[in-house]
Coordinates of C-alpha atoms and ligand atoms in Angstrom, one line a residue:
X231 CA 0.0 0.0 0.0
X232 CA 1.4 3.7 -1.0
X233 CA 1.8 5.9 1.5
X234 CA -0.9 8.0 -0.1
X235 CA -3.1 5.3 0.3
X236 CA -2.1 4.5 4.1
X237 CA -3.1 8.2 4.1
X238 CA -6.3 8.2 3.1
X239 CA -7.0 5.1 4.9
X240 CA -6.0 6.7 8.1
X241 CA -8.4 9.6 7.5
X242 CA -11.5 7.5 6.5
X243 CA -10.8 5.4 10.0
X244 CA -10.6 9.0 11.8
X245 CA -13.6 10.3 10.1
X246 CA -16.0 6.9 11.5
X247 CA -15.0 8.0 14.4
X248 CA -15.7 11.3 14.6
X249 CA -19.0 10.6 12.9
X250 CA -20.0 7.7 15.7
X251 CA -18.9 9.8 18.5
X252 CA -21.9 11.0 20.5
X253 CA -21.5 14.0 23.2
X254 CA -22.7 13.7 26.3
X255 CA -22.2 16.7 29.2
X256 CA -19.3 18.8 30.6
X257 CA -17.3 16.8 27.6
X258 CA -18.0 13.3 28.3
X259 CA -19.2 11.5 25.2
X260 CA -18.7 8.1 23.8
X261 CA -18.5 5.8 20.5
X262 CA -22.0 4.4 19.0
X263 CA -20.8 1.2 17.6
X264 CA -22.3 2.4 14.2
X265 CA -23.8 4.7 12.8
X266 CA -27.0 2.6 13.0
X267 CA -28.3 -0.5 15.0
X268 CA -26.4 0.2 18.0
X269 CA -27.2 3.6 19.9
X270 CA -25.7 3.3 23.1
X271 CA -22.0 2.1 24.3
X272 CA -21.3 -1.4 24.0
X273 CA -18.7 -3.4 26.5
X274 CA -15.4 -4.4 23.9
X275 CA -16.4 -1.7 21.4
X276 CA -15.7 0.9 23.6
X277 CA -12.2 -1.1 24.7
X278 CA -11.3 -0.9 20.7
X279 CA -12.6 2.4 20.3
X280 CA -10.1 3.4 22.7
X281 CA -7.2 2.4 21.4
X282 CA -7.9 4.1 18.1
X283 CA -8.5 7.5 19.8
X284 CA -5.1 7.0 21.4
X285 CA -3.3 7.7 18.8
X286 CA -5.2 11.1 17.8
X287 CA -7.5 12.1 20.2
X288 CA -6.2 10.9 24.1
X289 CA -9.2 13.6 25.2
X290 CA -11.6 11.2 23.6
X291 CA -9.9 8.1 24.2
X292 CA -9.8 8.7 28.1
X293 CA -13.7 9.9 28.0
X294 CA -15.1 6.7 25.8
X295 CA -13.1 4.2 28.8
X296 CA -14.7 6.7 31.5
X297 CA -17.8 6.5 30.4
X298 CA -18.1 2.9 29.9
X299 CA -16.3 2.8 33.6
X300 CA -19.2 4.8 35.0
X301 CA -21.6 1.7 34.2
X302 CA -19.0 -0.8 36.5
X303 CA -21.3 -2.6 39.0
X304 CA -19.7 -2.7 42.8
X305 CA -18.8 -6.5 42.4
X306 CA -16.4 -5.2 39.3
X307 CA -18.7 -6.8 36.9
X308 CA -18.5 -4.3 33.7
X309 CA -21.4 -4.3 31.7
X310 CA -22.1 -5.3 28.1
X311 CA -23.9 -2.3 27.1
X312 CA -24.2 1.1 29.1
X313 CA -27.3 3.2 28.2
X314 CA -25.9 6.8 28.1
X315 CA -28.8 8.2 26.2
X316 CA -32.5 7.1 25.5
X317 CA -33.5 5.4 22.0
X318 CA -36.4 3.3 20.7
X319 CA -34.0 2.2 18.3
X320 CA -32.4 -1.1 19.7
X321 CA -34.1 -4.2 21.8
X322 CA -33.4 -4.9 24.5
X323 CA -32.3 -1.3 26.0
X324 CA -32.8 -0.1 29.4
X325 CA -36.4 -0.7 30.4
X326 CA -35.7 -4.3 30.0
X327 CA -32.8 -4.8 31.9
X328 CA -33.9 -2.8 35.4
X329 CA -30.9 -3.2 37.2
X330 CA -31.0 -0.6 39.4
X331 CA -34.0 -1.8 40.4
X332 CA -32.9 -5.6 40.6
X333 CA -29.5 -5.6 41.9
X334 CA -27.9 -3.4 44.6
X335 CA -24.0 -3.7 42.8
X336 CA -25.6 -2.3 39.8
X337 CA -24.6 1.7 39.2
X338 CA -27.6 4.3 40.4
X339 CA -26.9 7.3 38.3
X340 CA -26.4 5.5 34.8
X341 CA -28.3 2.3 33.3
X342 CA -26.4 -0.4 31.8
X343 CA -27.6 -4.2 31.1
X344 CA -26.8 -7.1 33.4
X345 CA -24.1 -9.2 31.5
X346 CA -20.7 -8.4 30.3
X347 CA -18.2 -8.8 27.2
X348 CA -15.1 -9.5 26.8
X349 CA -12.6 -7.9 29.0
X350 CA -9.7 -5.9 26.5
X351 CA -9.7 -2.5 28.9
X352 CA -6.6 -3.2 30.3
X353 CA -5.0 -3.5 26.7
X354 CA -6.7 -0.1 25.5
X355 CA -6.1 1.5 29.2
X356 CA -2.1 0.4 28.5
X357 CA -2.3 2.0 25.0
X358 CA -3.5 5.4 26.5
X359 CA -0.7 5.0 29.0
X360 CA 1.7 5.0 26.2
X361 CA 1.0 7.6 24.3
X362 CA 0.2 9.7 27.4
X363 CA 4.0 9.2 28.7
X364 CA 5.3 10.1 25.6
X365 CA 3.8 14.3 25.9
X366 CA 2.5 14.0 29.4
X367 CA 3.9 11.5 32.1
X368 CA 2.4 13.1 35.1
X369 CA -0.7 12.8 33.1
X370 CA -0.1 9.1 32.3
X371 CA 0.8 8.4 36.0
X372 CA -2.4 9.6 37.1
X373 CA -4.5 7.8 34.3
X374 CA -2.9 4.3 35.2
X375 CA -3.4 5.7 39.3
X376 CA -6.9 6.7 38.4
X377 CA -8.0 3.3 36.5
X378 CA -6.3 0.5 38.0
X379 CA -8.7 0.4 40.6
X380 CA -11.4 -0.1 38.5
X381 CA -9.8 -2.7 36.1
X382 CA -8.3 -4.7 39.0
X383 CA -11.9 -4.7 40.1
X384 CA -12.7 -6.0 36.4
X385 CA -10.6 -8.7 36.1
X386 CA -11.4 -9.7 40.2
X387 CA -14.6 -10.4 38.9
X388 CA -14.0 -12.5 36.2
X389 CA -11.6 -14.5 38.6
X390 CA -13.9 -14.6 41.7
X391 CA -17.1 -15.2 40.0
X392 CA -16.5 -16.7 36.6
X393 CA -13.7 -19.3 37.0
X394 CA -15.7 -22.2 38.1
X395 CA -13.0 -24.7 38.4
X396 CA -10.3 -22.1 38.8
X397 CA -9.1 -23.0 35.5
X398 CA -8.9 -19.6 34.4
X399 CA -11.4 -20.7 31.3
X400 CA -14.5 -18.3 32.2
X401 CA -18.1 -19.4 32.0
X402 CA -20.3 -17.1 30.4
X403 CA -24.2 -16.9 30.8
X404 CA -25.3 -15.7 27.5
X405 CA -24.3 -15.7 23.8
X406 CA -23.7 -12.1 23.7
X407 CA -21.1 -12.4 26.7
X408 CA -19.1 -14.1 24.2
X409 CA -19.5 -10.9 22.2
X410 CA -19.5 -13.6 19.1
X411 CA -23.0 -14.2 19.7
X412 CA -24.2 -16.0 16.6
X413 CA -21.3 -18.7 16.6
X414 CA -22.3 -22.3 15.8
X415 CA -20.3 -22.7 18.8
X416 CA -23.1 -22.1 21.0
X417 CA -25.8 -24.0 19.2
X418 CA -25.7 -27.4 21.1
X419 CA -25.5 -26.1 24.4
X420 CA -28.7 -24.3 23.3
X421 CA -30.2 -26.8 21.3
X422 CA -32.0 -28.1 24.6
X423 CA -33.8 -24.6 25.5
X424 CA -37.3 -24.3 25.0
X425 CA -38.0 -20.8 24.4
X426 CA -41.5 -19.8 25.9
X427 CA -40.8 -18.2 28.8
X428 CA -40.0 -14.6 27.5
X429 CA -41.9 -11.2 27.5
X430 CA -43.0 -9.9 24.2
X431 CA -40.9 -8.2 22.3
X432 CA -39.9 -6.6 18.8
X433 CA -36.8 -6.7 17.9
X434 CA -35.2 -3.6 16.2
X435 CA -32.1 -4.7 14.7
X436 CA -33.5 -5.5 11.4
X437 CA -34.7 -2.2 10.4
X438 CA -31.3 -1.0 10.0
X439 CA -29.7 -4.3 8.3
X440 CA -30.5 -6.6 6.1
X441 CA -32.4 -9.3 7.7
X442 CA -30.2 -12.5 6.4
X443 CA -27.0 -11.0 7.8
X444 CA -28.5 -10.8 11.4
X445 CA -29.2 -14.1 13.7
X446 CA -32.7 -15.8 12.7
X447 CA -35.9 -15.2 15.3
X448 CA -35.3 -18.4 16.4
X449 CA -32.0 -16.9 17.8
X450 CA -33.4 -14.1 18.8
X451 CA -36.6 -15.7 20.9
X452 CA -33.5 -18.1 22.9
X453 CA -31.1 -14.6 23.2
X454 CA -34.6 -13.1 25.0
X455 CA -35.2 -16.4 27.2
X456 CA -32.2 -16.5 28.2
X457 CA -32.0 -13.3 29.1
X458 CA -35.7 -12.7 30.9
X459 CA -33.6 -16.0 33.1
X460 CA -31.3 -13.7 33.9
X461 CA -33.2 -10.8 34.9
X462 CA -35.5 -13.0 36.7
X463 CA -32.4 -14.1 39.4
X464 CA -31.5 -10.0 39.2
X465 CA -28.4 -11.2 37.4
X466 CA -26.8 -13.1 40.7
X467 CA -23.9 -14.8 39.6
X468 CA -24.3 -17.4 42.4
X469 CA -27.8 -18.2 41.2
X470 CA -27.0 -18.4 37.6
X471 CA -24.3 -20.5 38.4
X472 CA -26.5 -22.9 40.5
X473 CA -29.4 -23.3 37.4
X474 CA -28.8 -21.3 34.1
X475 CA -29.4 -24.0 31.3
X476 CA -26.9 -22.1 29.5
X477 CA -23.0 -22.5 30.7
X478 CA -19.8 -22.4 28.9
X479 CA -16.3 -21.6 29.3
X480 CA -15.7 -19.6 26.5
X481 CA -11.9 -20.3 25.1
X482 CA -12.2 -16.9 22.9
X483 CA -12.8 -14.5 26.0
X484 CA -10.5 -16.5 28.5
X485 CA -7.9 -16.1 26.2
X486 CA -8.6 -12.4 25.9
X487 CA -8.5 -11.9 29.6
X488 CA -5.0 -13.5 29.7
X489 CA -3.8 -11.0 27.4
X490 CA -5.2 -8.5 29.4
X491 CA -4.1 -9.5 32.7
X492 CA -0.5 -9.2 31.0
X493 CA -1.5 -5.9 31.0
X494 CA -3.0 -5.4 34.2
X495 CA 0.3 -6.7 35.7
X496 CA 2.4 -4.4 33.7
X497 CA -0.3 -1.2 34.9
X498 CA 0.4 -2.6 38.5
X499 CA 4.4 -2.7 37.9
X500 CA 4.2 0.8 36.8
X501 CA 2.6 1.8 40.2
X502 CA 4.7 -0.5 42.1
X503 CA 1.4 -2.4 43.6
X504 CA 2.1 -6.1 44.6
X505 CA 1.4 -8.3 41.2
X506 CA 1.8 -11.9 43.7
X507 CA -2.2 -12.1 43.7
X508 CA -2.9 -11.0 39.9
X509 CA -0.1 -13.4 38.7
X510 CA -1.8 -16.1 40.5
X511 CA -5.2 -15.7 38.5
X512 CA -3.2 -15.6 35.5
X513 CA -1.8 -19.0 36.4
X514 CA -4.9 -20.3 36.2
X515 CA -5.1 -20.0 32.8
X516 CA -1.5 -21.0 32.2
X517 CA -1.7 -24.3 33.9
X518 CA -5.2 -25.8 32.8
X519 CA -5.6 -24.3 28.9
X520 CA -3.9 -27.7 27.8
X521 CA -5.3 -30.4 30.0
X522 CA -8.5 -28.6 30.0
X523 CA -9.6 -27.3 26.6
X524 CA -7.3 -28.7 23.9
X525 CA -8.4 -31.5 22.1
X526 CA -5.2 -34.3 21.7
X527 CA -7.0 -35.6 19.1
X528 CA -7.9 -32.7 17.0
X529 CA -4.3 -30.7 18.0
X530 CA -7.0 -27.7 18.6
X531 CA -9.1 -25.7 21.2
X532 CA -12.1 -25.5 22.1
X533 CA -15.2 -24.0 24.4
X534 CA -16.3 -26.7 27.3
X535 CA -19.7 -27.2 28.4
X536 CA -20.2 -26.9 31.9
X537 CA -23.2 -28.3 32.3
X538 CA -22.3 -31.4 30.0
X539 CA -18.9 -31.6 30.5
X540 CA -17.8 -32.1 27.3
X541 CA -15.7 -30.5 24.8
X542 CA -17.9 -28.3 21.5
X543 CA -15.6 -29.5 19.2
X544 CA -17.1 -27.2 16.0
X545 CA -14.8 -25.8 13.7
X546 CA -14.4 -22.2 14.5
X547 CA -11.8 -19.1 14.9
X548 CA -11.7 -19.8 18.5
X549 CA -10.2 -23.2 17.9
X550 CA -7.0 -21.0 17.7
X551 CA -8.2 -18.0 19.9
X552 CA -5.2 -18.9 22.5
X553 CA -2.5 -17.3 20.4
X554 CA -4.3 -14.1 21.6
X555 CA -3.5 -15.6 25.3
X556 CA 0.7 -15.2 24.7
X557 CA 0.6 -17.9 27.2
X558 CA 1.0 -21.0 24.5
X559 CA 3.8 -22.9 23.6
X560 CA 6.0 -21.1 20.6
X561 CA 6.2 -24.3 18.8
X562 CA 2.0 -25.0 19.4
X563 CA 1.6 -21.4 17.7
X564 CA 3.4 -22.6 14.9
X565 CA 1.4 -25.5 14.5
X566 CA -1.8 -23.6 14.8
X567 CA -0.9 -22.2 11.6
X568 CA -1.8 -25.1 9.3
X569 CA -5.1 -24.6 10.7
X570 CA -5.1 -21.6 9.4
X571 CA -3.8 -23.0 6.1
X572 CA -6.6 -25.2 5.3
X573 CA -9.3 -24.6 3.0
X574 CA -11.4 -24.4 5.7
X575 CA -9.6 -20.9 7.3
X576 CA -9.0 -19.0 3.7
X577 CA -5.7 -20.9 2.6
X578 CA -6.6 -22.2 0.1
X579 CA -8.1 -20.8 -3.6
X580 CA -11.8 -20.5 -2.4
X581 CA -11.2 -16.9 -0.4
X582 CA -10.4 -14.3 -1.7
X583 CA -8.1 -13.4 1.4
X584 CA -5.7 -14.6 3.7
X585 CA -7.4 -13.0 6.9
X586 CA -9.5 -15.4 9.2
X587 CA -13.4 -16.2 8.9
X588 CA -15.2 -16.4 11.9
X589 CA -16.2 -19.8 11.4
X590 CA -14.7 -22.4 9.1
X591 CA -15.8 -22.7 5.5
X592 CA -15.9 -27.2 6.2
X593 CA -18.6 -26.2 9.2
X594 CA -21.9 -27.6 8.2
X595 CA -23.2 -24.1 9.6
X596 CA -20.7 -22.3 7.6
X597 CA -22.6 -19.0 5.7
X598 CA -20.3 -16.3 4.6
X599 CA -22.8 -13.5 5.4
X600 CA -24.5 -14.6 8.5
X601 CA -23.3 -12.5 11.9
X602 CA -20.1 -14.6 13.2
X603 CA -21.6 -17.8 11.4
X604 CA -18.7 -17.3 8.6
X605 CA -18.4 -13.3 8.2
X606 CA -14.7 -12.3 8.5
X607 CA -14.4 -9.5 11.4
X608 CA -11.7 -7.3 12.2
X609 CA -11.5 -7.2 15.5
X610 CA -10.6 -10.7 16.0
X611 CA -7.9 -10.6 12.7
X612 CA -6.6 -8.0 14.9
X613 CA -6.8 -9.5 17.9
X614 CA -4.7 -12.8 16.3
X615 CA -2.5 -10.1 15.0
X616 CA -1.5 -9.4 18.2
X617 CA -1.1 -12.9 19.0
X618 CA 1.5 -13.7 16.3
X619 CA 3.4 -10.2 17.0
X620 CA 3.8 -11.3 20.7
X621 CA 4.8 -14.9 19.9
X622 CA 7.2 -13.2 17.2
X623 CA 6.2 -14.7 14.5
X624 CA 7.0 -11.9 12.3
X625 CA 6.4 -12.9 8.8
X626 CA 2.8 -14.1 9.4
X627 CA 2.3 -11.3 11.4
X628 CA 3.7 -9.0 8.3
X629 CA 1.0 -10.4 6.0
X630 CA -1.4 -10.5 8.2
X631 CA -1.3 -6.7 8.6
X632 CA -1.5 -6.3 5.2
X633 CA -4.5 -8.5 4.1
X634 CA -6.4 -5.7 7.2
X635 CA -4.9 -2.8 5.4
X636 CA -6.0 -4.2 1.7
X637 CA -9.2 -5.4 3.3
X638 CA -9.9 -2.2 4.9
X639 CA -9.1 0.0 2.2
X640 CA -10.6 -1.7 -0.8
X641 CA -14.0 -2.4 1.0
X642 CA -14.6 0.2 3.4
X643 CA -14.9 0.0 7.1
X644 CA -17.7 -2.3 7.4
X645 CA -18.9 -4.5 10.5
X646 CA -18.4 -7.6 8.9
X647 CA -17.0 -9.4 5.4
X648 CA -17.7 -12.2 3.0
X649 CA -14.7 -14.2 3.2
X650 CA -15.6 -14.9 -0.2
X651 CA -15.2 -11.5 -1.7
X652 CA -14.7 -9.2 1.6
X653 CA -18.0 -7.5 0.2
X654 CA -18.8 -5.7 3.3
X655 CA -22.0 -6.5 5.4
X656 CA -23.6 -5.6 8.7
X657 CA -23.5 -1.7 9.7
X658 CA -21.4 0.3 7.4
X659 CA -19.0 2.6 9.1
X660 CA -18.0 0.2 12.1
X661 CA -16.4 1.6 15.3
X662 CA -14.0 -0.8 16.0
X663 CA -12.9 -1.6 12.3
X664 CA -12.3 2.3 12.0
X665 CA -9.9 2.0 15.5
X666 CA -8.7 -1.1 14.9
X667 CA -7.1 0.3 11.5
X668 CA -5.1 3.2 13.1
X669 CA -3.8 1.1 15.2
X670 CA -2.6 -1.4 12.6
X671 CA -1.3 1.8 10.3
X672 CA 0.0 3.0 12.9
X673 CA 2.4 0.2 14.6
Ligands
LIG1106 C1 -25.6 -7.7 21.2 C2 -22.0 -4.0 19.2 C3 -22.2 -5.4 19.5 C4 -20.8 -6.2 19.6 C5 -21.0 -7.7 19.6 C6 -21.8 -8.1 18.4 C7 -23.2 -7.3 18.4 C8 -25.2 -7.1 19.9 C9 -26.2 -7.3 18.8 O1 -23.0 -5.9 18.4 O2 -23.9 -7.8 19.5 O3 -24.7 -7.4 22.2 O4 -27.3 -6.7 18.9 O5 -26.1 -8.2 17.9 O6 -22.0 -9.4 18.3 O7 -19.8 -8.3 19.6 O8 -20.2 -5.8 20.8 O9 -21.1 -3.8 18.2

């Protein structure tokens, strides 16, 4: 790519930005995920968000992470979507979810929902830090001073409530915790759920996109059961974890939170805070990702049923999701790779690109335009970017970057992308694809 091109790239991603960026009082604002279908501020988008402020904007960067902070519950538990402002554009928003109403941890001056999304703050939260200490380290003391606090209390929860068998693999409660809600990866787990008990409802999302790239109504009705379940236990993790029908350690978000407790620990050597218990959660992780989630048999990873005990062995992007963690053997990486090189992953001729579908082409449930059921998304290229980067592999890392770039440039910053053709699909003008492409010029 010319640097003309990198250029123009760069300003595109800034302009999404600035165009998704909603202002809120006394210069607080935050990112709408999109333009359209999502109003308010979502969990992971705002983590992304984030780090693409960072590198032009540290103002706004430091306002989207406060403002999704403001929603923290007491217990640490951060929520998956923060309602900032009112809109009848997007089920389920606030009325739904009644938190303040239904749970004493949850915050009283701003709504939010009563599940959670994958943890990356500590990552974006680092990238502020850096680019603060370069024009301001006073300044970037006092932002690490000012959020540890908060994102120790993050990553305590996940720890404390979510690691069942202190495995550091964390169950989640709901689809959308996973924040790749549509995965066939979820589908026998749910297969058993009967979907009655549920308040009525209309669902929004479809006025704004295109009906057969969003999850079926028969998704929808279970993502509304299953939620009504959880509102009706006012979103108490003991209770869910005594009868929710739905429970699974999800590999993708574990591994995520690995990465990020890397981070935390750096955050807490910067302040010179004791790491011994922080360290230990991360061990977790370290000790049980082999014996407890890797399939011997299929040489890759996958999510684990708690309520079955078994392994979902279905062919998806999380199959490889712990090169994100840093915390798997070099040589393992490596051989990750010819997963990645199969037809099923793009490496053969029937994509049009080397980056990573969602779910693999050989899955029965494989469709290249339906919402994580095949769509290639940036945020997890990026996030297996990283991955490779930290684990030094350099030259896959190298063409990794550039399949985003190409991607990004030739077909817009989109939600999602056919890993046929990278046609774009979903909401046009995507937060975290915009942010996710500085960063990747950038670095
Ligand atoms: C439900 C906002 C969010 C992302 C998720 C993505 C999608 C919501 C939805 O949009 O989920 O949380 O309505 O489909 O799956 O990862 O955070 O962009």
């Amino acid at each position: 790519m010319t640097e003309k091109e990198k250029d123009s790239l760069l300003q595109e991603a800034m302009t999404v930005l600035r165009g998704n960026w909603v202002d809120l009082k006394a210069s607080t604002g935050f990112s709408k995920p999109a333009a359209h279908v999502y109003p308010y501020q979502w969990n992971w988008d705002a983590g992304f968000a984030a780090i693409g402020y960072s590198y032009f904007d540290i103002d706004r960067a430091i306002a989207e992470l406060d403002a999704l902070f403001s929603g923290q519950w007491e217990n640490g538990m951060l929520p998956h979507i923060v309602f900032h402002t009112e809109s009848h554009d997007y089920f389920p928003n606030q009325s739904f979810w009644q938190t303040k109403e239904r749970n004493e941890n949850a915050p009283r001056d701003v709504d939010t929902s009563g599940m959670t999304q994958p943890p990356i703050h500590a990552i974006a939260a680092w990238y502020i830090y850096q680019r603060l200490s370069q024009t301001d380290p006073a300044r970037a003391q006092d932002w690490l001073d000012r959020m540890y606090p908060k994102l120790h209390n993050l990553h305590d929860y996940f720890y404390r409530e979510r690691d069942q068998r202190n495995t550091g693999l964390m169950t989640i409660y709901h689809p959308w915790e996973s924040g790749l809600d549509n995965s066939p990866r979820w589908d026998k787990s749910l297969a058993h759920l009967s979907p009655k008990e549920r308040p009525e409802y209309t669902r929004l999302d479809t006025d704004f996109v295109d009906a057969r790239f969003r999850p079926t109504d028969a998704s929808y009705n279970i993502y509304v059961h299953l939620a009504e379940l959880m509102r009706k236990v006012n979103y108490n993790d003991q209770k869910l974890q005594n009868n929710h029908p739905f429970q699974v350690e999800d590999i993708m978000l574990s591994s995520i939170l690995h990465l990020a407790t890397t981070h935390l620990i750096k955050i807490a050597e910067v302040l010179n805070k004791d790491t011994a218990e922080i360290k230990g959660w991360q061990s977790r992780f370290s000790t049980s990702v082999m014996k407890e989630a890797f399939s011997q048999e299929d040489q890759l990873f996958y999510d684990h049923d708690v309520l079955t005990e078994e392994l979902i062995r279905i062919d998806t992007i999380a199959t490889i999701a712990p090169i994100i963690s840093g915390s798997i053997d070099k040589k393992l990486v490596r051989d990750l790779f010819s997963t990645l090189d199969t037809a099923g992953f793009c490496g053969s001729g029937t994509c049009q690109t080397s980056l990573l579908p969602s779910t693999s082409l050989s899955e029965e449930s494989f469709n290249p335009q339906l919402y994580w059921r095949g769509p290639v998304w940036i945020n997890i290229n990026w996030l297996i970017w990283i991955g490779l980067k930290n684990a030094n592999h350099t030259e896959r890392a190298k063409a990794m970057k550039q399949s985003l770039l190409s991607c990004l440039k030739e077909h817009g910053i989109w939600e999602y992308y056919s890993p046929e053709d990278l046609d774009g699909i979903g909401a046009q003008e995507f937060t975290w694809s915009a942010a996710l492409a500085i960063d990747v010029l950038e670095s």
